[in-house]
XYZ file of C-alpha atoms in Angstrom:
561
model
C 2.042 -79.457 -93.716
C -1.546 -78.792 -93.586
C -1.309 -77.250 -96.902
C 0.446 -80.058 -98.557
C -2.562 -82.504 -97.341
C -5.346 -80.516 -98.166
C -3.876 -78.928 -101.144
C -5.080 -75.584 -100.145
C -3.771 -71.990 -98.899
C -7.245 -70.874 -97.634
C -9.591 -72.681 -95.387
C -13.150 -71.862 -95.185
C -14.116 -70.814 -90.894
C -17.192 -71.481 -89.395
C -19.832 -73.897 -88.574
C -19.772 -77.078 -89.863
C -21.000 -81.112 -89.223
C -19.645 -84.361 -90.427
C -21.613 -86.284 -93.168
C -20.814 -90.091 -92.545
C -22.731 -92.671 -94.700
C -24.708 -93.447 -92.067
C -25.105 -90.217 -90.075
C -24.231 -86.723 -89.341
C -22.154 -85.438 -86.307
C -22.500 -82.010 -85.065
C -20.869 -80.426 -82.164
C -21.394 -77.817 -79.426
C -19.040 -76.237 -77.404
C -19.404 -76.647 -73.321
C -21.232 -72.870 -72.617
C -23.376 -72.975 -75.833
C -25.439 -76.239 -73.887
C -26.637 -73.768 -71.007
C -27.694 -70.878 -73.362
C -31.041 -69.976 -74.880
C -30.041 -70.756 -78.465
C -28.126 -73.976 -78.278
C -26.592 -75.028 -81.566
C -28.410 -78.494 -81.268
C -32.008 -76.904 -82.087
C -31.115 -75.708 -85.322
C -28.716 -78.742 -86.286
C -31.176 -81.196 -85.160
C -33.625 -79.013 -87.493
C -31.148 -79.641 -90.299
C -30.983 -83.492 -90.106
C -27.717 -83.868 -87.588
C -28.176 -86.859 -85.635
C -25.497 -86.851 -83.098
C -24.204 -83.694 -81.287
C -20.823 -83.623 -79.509
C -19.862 -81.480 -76.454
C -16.356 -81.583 -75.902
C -17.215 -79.679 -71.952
C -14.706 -78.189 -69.425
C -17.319 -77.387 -67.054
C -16.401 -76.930 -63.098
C -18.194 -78.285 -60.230
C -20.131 -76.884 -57.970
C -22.680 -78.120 -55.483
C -26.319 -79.340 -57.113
C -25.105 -78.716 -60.493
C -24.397 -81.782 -62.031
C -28.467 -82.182 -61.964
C -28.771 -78.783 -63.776
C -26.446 -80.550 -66.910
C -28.682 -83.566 -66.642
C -31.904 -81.015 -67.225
C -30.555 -79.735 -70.098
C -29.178 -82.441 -71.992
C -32.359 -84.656 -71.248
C -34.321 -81.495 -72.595
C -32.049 -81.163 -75.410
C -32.769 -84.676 -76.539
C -36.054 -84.774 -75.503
C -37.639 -81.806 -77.682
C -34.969 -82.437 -80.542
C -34.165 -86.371 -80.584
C -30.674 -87.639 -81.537
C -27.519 -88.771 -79.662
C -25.865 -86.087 -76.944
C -22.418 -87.423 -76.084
C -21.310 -85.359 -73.166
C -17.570 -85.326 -72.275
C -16.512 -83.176 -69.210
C -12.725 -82.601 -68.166
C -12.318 -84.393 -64.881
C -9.735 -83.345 -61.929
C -7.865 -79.933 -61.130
C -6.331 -77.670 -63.219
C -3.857 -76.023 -61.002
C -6.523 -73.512 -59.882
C -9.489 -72.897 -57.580
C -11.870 -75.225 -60.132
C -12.435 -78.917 -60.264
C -13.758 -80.553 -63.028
C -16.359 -83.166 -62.109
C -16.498 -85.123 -65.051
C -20.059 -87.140 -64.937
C -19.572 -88.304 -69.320
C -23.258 -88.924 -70.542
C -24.612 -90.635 -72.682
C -28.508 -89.529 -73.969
C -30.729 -90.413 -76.973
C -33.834 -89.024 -77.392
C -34.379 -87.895 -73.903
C -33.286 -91.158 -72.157
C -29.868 -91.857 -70.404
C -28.027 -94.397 -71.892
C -24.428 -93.786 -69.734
C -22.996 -91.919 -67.082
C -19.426 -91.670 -65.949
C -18.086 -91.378 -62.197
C -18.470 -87.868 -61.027
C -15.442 -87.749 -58.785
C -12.293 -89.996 -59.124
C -8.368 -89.901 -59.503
C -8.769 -91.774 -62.531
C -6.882 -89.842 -64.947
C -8.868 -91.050 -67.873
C -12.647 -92.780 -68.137
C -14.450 -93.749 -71.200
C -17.800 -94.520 -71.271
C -19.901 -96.121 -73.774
C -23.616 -97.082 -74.855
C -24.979 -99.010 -78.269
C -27.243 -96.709 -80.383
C -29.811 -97.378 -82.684
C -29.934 -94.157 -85.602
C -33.187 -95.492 -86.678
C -34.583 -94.490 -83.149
C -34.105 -91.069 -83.729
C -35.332 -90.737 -87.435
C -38.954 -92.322 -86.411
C -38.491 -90.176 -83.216
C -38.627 -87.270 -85.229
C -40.953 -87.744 -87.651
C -43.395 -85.575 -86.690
C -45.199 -82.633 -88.949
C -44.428 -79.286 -86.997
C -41.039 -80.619 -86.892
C -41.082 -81.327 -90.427
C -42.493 -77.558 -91.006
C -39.812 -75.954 -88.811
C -36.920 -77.794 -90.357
C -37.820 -75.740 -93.486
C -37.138 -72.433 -92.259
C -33.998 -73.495 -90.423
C -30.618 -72.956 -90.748
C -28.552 -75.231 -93.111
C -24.732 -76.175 -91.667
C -21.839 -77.206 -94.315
C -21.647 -80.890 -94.549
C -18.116 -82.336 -94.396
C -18.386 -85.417 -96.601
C -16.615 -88.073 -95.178
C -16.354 -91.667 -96.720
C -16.585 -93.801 -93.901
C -19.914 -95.149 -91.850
C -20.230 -95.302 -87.802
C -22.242 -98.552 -87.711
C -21.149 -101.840 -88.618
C -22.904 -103.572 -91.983
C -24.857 -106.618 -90.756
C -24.708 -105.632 -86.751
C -27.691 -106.017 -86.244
C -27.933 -109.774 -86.244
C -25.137 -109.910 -83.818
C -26.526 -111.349 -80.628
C -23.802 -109.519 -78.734
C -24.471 -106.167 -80.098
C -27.757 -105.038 -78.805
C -28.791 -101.103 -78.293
C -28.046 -99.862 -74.293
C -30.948 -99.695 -71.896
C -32.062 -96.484 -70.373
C -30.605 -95.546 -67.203
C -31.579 -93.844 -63.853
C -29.248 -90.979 -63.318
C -27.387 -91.085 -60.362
C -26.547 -87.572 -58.528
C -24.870 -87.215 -54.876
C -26.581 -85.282 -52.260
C -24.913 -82.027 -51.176
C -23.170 -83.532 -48.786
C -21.800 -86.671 -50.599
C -20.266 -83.744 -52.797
C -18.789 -81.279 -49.910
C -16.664 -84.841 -48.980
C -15.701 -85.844 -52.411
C -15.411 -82.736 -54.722
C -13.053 -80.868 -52.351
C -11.043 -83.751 -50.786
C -10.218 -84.749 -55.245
C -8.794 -81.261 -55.579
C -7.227 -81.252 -52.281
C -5.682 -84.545 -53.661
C -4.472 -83.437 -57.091
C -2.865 -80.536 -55.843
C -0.843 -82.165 -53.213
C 0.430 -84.886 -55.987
C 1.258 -82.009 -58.075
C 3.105 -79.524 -55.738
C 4.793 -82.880 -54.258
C 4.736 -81.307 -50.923
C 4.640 -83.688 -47.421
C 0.948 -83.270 -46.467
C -1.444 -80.711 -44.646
C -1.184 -78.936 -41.568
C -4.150 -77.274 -40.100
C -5.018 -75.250 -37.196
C -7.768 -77.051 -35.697
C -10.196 -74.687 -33.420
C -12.554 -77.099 -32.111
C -15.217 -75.191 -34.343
C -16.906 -76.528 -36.888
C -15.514 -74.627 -39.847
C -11.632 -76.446 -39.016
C -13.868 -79.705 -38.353
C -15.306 -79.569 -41.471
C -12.112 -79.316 -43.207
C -10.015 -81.848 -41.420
C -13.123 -84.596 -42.407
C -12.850 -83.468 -45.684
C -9.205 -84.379 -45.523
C -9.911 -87.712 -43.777
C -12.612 -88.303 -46.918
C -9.476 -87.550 -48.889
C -7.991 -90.541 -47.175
C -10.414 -92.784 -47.585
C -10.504 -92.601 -51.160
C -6.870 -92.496 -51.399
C -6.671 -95.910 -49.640
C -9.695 -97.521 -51.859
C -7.795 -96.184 -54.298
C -4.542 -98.493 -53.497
C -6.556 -101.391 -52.648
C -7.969 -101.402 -56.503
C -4.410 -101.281 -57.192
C -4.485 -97.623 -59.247
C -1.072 -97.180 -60.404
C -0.623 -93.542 -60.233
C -2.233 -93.579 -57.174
C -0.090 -95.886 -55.578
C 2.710 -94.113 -57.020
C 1.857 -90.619 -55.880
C 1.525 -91.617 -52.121
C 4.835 -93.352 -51.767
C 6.373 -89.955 -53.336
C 4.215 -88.068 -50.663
C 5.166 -89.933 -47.872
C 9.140 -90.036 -48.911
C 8.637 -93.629 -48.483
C 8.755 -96.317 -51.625
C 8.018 -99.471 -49.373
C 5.016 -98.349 -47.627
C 1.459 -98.465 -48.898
C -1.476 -97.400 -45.928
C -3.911 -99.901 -45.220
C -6.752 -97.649 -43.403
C -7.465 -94.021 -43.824
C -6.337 -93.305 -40.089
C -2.404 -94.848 -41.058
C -2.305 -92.289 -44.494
C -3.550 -89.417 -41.714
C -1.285 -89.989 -39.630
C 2.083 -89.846 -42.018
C 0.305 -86.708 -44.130
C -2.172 -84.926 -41.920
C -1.078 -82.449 -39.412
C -3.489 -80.839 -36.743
C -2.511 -78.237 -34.464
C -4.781 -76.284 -31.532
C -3.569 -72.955 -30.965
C -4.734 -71.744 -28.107
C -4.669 -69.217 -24.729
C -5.240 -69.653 -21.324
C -7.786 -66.987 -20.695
C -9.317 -66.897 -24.020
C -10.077 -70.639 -25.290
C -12.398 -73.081 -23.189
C -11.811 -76.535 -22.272
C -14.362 -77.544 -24.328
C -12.565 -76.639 -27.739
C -9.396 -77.688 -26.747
C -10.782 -81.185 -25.791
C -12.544 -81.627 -28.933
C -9.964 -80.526 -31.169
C -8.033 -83.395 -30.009
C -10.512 -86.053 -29.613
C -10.983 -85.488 -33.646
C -7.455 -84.965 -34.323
C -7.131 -88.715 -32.232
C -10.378 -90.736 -33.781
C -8.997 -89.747 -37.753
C -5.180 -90.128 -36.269
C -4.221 -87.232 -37.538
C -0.681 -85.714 -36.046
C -1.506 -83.706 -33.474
C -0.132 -80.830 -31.750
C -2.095 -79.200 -28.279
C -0.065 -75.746 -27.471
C -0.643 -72.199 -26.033
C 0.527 -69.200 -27.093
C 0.558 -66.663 -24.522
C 4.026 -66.183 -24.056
C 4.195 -64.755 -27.476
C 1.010 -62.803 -27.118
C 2.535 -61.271 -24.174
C 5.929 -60.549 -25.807
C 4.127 -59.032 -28.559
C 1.827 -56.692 -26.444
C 5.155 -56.003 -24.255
C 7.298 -54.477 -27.282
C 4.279 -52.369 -28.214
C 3.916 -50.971 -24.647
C 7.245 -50.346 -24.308
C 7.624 -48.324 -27.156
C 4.066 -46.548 -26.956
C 3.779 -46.259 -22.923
C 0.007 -47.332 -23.913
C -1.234 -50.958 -22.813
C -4.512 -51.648 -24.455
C -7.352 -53.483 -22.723
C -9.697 -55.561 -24.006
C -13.757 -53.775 -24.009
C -14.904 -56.114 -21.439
C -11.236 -54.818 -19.240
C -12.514 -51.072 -20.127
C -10.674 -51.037 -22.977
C -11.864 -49.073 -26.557
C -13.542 -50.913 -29.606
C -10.242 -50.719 -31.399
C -7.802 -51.475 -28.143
C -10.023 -54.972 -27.955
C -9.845 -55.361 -32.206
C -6.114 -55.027 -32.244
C -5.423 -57.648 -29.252
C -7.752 -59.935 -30.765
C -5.584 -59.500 -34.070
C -2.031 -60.330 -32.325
C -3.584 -63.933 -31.801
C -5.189 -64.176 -35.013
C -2.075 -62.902 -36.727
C 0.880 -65.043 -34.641
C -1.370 -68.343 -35.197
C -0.665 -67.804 -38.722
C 3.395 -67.239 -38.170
C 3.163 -70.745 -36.196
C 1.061 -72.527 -38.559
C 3.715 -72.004 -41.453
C 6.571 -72.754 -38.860
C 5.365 -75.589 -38.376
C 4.657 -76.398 -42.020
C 8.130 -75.634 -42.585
C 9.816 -77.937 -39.850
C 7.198 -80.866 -39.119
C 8.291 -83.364 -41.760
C 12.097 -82.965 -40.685
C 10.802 -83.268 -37.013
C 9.243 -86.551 -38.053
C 12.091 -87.932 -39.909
C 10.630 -87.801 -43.149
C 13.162 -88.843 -45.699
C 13.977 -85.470 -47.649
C 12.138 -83.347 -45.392
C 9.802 -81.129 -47.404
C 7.312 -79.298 -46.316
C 3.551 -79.289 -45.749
C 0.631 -77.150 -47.221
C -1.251 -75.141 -45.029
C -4.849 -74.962 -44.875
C -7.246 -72.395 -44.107
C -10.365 -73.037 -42.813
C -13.062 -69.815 -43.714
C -16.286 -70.550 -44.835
C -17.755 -68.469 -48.078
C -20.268 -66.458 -45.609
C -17.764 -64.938 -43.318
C -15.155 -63.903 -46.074
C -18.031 -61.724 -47.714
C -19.002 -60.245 -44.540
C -15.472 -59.807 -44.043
C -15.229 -61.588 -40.453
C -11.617 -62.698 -40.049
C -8.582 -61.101 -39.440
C -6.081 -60.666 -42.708
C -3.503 -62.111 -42.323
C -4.375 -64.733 -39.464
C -4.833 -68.383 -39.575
C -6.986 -68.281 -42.543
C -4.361 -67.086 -44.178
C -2.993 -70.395 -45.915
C -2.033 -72.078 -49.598
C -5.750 -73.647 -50.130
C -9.037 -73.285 -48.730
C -11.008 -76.128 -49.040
C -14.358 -74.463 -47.278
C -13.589 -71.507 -48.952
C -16.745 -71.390 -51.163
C -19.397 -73.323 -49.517
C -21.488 -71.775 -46.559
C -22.143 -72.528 -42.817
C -25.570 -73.945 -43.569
C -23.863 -76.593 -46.509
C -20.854 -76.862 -43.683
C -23.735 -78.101 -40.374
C -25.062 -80.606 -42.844
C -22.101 -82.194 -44.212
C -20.988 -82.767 -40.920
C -23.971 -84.178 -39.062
C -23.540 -86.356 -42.555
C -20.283 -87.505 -41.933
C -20.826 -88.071 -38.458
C -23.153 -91.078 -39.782
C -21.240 -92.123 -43.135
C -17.613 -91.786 -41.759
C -18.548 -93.345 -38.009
C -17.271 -90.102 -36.411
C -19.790 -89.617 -33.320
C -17.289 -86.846 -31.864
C -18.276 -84.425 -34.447
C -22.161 -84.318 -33.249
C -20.339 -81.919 -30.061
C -18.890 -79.622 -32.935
C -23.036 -79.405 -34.639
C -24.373 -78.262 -31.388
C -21.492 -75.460 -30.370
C -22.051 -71.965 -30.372
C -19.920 -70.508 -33.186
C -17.097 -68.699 -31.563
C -13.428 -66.792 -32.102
C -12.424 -67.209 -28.618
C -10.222 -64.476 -28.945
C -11.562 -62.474 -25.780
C -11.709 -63.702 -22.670
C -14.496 -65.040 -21.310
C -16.526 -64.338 -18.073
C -19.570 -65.640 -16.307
C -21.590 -63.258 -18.511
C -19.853 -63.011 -21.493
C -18.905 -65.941 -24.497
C -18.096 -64.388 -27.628
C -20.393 -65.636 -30.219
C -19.530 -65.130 -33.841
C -23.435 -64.424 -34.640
C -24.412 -61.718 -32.697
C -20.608 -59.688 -33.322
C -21.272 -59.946 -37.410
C -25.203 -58.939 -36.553
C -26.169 -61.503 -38.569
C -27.083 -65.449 -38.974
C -25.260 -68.012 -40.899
C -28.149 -68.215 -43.069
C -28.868 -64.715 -43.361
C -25.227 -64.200 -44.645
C -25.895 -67.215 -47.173
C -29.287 -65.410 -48.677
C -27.588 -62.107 -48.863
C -24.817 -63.644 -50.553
C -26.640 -65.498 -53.094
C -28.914 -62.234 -53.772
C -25.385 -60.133 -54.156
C -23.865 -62.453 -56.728
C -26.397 -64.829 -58.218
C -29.613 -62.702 -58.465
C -27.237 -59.575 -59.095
C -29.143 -57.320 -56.172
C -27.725 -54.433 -54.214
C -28.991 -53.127 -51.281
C -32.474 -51.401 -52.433
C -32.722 -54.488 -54.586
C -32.354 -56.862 -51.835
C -34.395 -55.232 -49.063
C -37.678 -55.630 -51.708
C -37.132 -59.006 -52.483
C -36.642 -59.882 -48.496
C -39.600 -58.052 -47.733
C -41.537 -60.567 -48.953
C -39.433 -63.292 -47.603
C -38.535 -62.537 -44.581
C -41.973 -60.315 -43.842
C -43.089 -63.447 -41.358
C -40.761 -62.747 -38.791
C -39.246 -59.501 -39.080
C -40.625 -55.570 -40.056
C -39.192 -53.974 -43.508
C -37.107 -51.651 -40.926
C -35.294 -54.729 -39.046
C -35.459 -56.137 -42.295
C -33.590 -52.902 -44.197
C -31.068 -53.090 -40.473
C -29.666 -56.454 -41.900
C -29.498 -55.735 -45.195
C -27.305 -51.993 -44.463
C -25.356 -54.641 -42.174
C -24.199 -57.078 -44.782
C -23.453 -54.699 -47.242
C -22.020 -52.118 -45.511
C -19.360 -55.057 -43.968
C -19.108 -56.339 -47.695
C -17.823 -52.791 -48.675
C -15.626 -52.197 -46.511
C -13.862 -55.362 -45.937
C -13.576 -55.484 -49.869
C -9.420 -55.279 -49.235
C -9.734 -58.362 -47.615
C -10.865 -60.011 -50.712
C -7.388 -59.218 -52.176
C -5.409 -61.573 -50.226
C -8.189 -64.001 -49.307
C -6.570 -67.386 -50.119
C -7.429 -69.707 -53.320
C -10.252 -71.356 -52.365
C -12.031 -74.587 -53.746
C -14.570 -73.097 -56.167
C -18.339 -74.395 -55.137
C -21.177 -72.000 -54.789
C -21.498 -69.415 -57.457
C -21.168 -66.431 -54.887
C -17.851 -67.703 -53.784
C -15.851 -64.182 -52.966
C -13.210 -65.709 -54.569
C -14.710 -63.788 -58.060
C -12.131 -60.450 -56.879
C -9.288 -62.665 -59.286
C -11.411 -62.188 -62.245
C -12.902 -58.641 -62.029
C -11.569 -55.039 -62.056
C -14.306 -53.902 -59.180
C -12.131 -51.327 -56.634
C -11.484 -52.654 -53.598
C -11.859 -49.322 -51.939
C -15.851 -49.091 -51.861
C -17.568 -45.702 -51.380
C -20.267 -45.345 -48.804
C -23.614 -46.135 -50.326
C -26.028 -43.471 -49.745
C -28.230 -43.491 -52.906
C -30.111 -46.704 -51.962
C -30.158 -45.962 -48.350
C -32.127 -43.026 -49.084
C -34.307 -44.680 -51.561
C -35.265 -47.089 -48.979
C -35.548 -44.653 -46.141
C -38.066 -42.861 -48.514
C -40.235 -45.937 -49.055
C -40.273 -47.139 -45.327
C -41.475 -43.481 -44.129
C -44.951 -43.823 -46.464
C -45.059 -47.340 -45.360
C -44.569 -46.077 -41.429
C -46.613 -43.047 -42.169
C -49.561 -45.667 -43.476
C -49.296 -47.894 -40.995
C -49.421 -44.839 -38.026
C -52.905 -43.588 -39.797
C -54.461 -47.349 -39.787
C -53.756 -47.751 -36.338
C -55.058 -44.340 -34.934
């Protein structure tokens, strides 16, 4: 067919732009904007007046202001028109595509799309003025570089962009420059997530979410992300969005209902559940599990699960003649590890029971059955601090990439924005398990078992992934960071903690489940690498570092003499 229009067996490949009467049209592909050579330099250089950039690029958090940076310097140093189209909504995988279409010319903003919606299409528009950008650059050292630059294939084309005599139409006038408009961290951790959460419900036309809630902040976090989920679901149906409207009658096997608040679409699709046991979980996380799960409505479940524990712990006796005791009973590090892991492990078998049977306990016409959601943020899957195959074990993780720091702030956000006052108890709690029991003396806090911070985990992390360190690598670039309040051999202690953890919990990253995709040291990168998962023990920088801290000790031991 192609042949018969074109009237050719061969077809030229490469680069080439469109030559309108009016203008030339160049495009760049979504990568090629964030790399040193962008195609738009040397087209610009070669008279091409508007560059396109058909982009698929996935969010993550504080990047939409790094796209903004470099179209704005694109247009800025080269002139011309940028028209920046980004895919928007999920794609059946750990990504979502932010969207945020833009509209520049010659450094200014002219438009900028919505950066999260369930809109499955936007278009967004701005009146140009081709002029601008032909006295914009008309400058000599332009005119000098333009000489020795490369020269694209022109596509002639015989039609014009512009409209003869538009320019005396009152109505047509060129757009105004714009302020962009970015959300703050937090604004993204409730929208980004709760979209994807959204579009992959729809699509797998399950019932809802269940999730075990804790009464720590990492479950917190996730159930308000799925109450955010509601309240844009609702606005949604109250602009009267078709597909939207249409999606949540299929999800709630119900064709004459339509929610009116956020709390009535929790209630029919959200499903909380505490998990707990007597001797192990406080009063204080079982209460505010369910004052949450009550002031978002979701359905909520309050249960222990000690009979089972017991059961469990019975067979094994029975057929060993060995009852293991926790360390604070007398017990060995490994007796207490594997009777922490029975409660870790059964929580998961309920969670999916439940998933399984909820909807049919409910009544909900053709039953179905409900995704499960995990609840494990980025830092602790690359220390490795969960069980495998416990309760984090689920279909999606929206928390999955974003850090405890990221997770504190969201929700002391949402406890202003989303009038949840119940969630300033979860900010202030000592991170905890609960999964031994608990005396006068002894809490178990998550912190001082991992032998590291929340925030040291998230620096670590970054300096793994994003700055590409390992161990010798990141003990010199903490030494100057962290020199204020610890020595290079505490110092060199954390960093042989985290990855020494990292290595050998490496298995774990195997089965971690899919999680939303939004810091760029998300351990979710095991999917698309060939890295073992059975990590030697790292000696070589060990030694390296050992080597350095003995001249700096033996230095130190002269001065003070």
């Amino acid at each position: 067919m192609i042949q018969d229009i074109v009237g050719k067996t061969k077809s030229v490949i490469g680069d080439a732009v469109i030559s309108c009467q009016d203008t030339v049209v160049g495009c760049e592909t979504c990568e090629e904007l964030f790399t040193p050579a962008a195609p738009h330099a040397q087209m610009s250089l070669d008279g091409i007046e508007i560059f396109t950039n058909s982009s698929g690029s996935h969010h993550e958090l504080r990047k939409l202001k790094t796209r903004y940076d470099l179209i704005h310097e694109a247009t800025a140093k080269a002139g011309g028109i940028y028209l920046y189209a980004n895919q928007q909504g999920c794609d059946g995988d750990r990504l979502y595509y932010d969207g945020s279409a833009m509209i520049f010319q010659n450094g200014s903003l002219l438009a900028q799309g919505s950066q999260f919606s369930f809109n499955d299409v936007e278009v967004v528009t701005a009146t140009c003025d081709v002029e601008e950008i032909r006295s914009f650059r008309c400058e000599p050292s332009r005119g000098y570089q333009a000489t020795q630059g490369i020269k694209y294939t022109r596509v002639e084309v015989d039609f014009a962009l512009s409209t003869p005599g538009a320019i005396l139409d009152s109505k047509i006038r060129p757009s105004v420059p714009l302020e962009p408009s970015f959300h703050t961290p937090e604004e993204e951790i409730a929208l980004g997530p709760a979209c994807w959460l959204w579009d992959y419900l729809r699509r797998s036309r399950q019932a809802g979410f269940f999730l075990p809630l804790s009464g720590g902040i990492d479950s917190a976090s996730t159930a308000v992300i799925v109450f955010s989920l509601c309240r844009l679901v609702v606005d949604a149906v109250k602009a009267g969005n078709e597909q939207v409207i249409k999606d949540v009658k299929m999800i709630c096997g119900d064709e004459n209902w339509l929610p009116s608040t956020p709390q009535e679409l929790c209630k029919k699709i959200f499903h909380t559940c505490y998990m707990g046991t007597e001797k192990n979980s406080s009063r204080e996380t079982r209460r505010r599990a369910k004052d949450l799960g009550r002031i978002i409505n979701s359905y909520h479940i309050d249960l222990n699960i000690d009979t089972v524990v017991t059961a469990m712990i019975g067979v094994f006796t029975a057929v060993t003649n060995f009852t293991p005791q926790f360390v604070t009973q007398g017990g060995t590090a490994a007796e207490g590890l594997g009777l922490q892991n029975i409660q870790s492990r059964l929580r998961m078998v309920f969670s999916y029971l439940f998933a399984q049977l909820l909807p049919t306990v409910k009544g909900r016409r053709g039953a179905g059955s409900l995704l499960v959601l995990g609840s494990a943020n980025v830092d602790e899957q690359l220390r490795g601090y969960y069980t495998k195959y416990d309760c984090s074990s689920a279909d999606l993780n929206p928390i999955g990439g974003i850090s405890k720091t990221d997770l504190k702030k969201f929700v002391a956000w949402a406890k202003i924005n989303f009038d949840l006052p119940v969630l300033d108890e979860f900010i202030h709690a000592v991170p905890t398990a609960e999964l031994v029991p608990f005396t006068e003396t002894y809490t178990q806090s998550d912190e001082e078992e991992m032998g590291l911070t929340y925030e040291q985990l998230s620096i670590l992390g970054r300096l793994r992934k994003v700055s590409k360190l390992g161990p010798f690598g990141a003990w010199e670039r903490l030494l100057h960071e962290w020199q204020d309040t610890m020595t290079p051999r505490e110092i060199y202690e954390k960093v042989k903690t985290f990855f020494h953890f990292y290595g050998i919990n490496r298995h774990k990253m195997t089965t971690v489940t899919p999680a939303y995709h939004a810091e760029q040291y998300s351990p979710d990168d095991n999917r698309f690498d060939l890295r073992p998962f059975l990590y030697p023990y790292l000696s070589w920088p060990y030694k390296k570092i050992e080597a350095a801290l003995q001249t700096y000790e033996e230095v130190n031991a002269k001065k003070s003499v």
